[in-house]
Structure formats: C-alpha cells, structure tokens
C-alpha positions as a printed NumPy array, in Angstrom:
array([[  0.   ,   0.   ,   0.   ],
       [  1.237,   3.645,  -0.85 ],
       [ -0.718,   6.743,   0.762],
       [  0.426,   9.67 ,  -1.934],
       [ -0.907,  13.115,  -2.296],
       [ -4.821,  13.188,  -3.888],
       [ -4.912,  14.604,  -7.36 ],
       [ -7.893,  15.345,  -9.598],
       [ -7.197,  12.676, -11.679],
       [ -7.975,  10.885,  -8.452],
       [-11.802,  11.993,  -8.523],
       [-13.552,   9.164, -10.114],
       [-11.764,   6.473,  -8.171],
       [-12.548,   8.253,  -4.898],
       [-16.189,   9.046,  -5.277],
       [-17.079,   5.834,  -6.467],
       [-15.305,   4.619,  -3.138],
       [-17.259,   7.238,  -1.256],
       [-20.501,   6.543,  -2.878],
       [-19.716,   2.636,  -2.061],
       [-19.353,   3.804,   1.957],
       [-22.137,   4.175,   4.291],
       [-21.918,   6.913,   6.385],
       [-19.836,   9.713,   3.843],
       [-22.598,  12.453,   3.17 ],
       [-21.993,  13.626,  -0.571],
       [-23.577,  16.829,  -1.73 ],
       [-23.517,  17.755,  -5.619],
       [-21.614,  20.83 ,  -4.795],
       [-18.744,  20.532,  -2.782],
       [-18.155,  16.872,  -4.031],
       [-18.566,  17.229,  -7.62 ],
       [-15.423,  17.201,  -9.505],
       [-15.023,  21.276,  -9.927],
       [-15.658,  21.213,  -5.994],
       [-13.513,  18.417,  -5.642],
       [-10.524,  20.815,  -7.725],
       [-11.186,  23.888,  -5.668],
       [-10.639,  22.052,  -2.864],
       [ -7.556,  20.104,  -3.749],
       [ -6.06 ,  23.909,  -4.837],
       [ -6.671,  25.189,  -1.297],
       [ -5.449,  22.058,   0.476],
       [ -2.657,  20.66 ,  -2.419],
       [ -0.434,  19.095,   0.584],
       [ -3.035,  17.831,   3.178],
       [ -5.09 ,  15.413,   0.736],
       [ -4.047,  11.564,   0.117],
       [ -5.431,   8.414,  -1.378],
       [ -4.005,   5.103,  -0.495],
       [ -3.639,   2.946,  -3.297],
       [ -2.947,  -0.823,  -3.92 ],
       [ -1.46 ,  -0.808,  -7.262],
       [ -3.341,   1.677,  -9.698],
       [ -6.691,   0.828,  -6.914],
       [ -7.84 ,   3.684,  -4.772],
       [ -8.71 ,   1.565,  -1.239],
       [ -8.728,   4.621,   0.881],
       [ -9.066,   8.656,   0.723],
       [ -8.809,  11.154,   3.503],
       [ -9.67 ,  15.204,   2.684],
       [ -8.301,  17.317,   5.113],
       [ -7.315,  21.173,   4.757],
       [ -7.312,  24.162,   7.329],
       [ -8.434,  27.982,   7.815],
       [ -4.904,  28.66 ,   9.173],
       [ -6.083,  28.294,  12.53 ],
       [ -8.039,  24.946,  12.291],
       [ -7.776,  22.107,  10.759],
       [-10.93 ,  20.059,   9.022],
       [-11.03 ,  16.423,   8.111],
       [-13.756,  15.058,   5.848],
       [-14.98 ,  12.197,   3.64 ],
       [-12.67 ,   9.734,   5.282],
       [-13.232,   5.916,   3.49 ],
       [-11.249,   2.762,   2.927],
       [-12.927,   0.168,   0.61 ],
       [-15.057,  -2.449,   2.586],
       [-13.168,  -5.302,   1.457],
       [ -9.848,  -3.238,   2.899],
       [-10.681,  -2.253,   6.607],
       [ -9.319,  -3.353,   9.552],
       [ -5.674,  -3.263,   8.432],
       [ -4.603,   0.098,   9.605],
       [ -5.552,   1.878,   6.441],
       [ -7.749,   4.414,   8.157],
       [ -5.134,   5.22 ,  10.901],
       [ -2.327,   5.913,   8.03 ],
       [ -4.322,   8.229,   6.07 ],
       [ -5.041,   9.969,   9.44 ],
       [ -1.564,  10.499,  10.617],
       [ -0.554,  11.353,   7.761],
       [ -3.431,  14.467,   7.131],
       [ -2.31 ,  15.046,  10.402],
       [  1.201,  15.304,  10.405],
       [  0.572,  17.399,   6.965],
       [ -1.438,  19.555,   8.915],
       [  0.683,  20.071,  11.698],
       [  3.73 ,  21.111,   8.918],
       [  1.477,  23.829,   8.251],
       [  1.245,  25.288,  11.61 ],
       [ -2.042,  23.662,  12.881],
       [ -2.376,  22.64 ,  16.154],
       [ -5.688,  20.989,  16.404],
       [ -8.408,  18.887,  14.036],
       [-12.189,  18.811,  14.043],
       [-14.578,  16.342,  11.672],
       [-18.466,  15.907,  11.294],
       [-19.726,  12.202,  11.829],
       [-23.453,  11.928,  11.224],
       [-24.247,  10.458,  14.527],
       [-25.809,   7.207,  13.319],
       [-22.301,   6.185,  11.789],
       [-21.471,   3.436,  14.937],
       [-18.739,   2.204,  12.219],
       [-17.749,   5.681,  11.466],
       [-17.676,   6.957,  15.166],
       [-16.193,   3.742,  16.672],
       [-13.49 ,   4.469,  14.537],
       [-12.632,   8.141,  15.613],
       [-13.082,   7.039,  19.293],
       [-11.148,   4.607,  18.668],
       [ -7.921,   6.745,  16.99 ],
       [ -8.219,   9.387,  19.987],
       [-10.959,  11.909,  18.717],
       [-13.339,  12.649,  21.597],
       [-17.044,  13.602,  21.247],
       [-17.881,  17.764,  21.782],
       [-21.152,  17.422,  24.16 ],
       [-20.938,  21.345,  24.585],
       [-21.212,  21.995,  20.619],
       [-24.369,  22.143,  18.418],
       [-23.25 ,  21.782,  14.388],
       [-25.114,  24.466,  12.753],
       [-25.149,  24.853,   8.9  ],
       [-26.784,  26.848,   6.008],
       [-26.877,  26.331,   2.563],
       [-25.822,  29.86 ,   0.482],
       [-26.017,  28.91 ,  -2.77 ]])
C-alpha cells in the first residue's frame, strides 16, 4: 500500500469509493469534480489516497483555515478495513497539517455512523457534548 498526495485525476476512483461507503454524506456541490478541484487547490499538501497498485482503497480530505484544521470524507474500501488503512491516512493528514502550523483537528460524523464513530473514538478523537453543528446552505 502507498498513501500519496490526492490529485484530480484521483476523482472518479474516490467518489465511487465514497458513494460505495455508508456513512460519507456527498452533496452535488462541494463533491462534484469542480468542488472536488477547488478544494484540492486550497489544500494541495493535506489530501491523500491510499492505493494498492493503480486501486484507490482509501481517501482522507483534510485542509485548514490557518487556525483549524478540518477532516472530511474519510473511506477505505469495505473489502480493505481493519488493516490500519484508516489510521495511516489519518496520521498522515495530520502530520501534513501540523507542517502547516495547525495545532488541532475537528470532523463531522453523522451520529448514526457506529462504524464511522467507533473508529474516531477509537484513533483518539473525543465527542464535543458542549457543541451544536449548525449549517446553512448559500447557494
């Protein structure tokens, strides 16, 4: 397995593995491929796939406001879990994040995602009981 830097040439590969993982909410916007690209130009060193061969098995977007980081649409295929995958492509958005100056990392998991959640507990991310998400659509 090699965990490289995302590219948009990456973008069909990974949405079909997020569309293929319960849990990743997908919006036509942000995740579309022009979304996709904007986001990859903001964040060009905090993005990686991990790949078996030419196979995408695993994505992680992460990026930062200069004072925060984000993480989002985190997936490893089904048929590739449970062999550290997840944790790589973690520590590594983190370390990348942490080379740019950022000192701490927040992520969204819909609450019914018991595979999803599990797995942050699980890596050291605690649950915020003194936060409500808000969010509004703009456009």
């Amino acid at each position: 397995m090699i965990i490289r830097p995302m590219t948009i040439q990456d973008y069909d590969d990974v949405y079909s593995l997020w569309i293929q993982t319960p849990g990743v909410g997908l919006n036509s916007l942000d995740d579309s491929k022009e979304g996709i690209a904007s986001y990859l130009k903001r964040n060009p060193r905090t993005c990686f796939v991990a790949t078996e061969g030419s196979k995408v098995i695993g994505v992680i977007l992460s990026g930062h406001d200069g004072r925060r980081g984000f993480i989002y649409h985190t997936a490893v295929a089904a048929s590739e879990r449970k062999k550290g995958i997840g944790k790589a492509l973690v520590e590594r958005a983190i370390e990348a994040l942490r080379n740019e100056g950022i000192h701490k990392v927040a992520l969204v998991v819909f609450t019914k995602n018991e595979r999803g959640n599990g797995f942050w507990e699980k890596i050291g991310f605690e649950r915020r009981e003194d936060l409500v998400y808000r969010n509004k659509v703009i456009s």
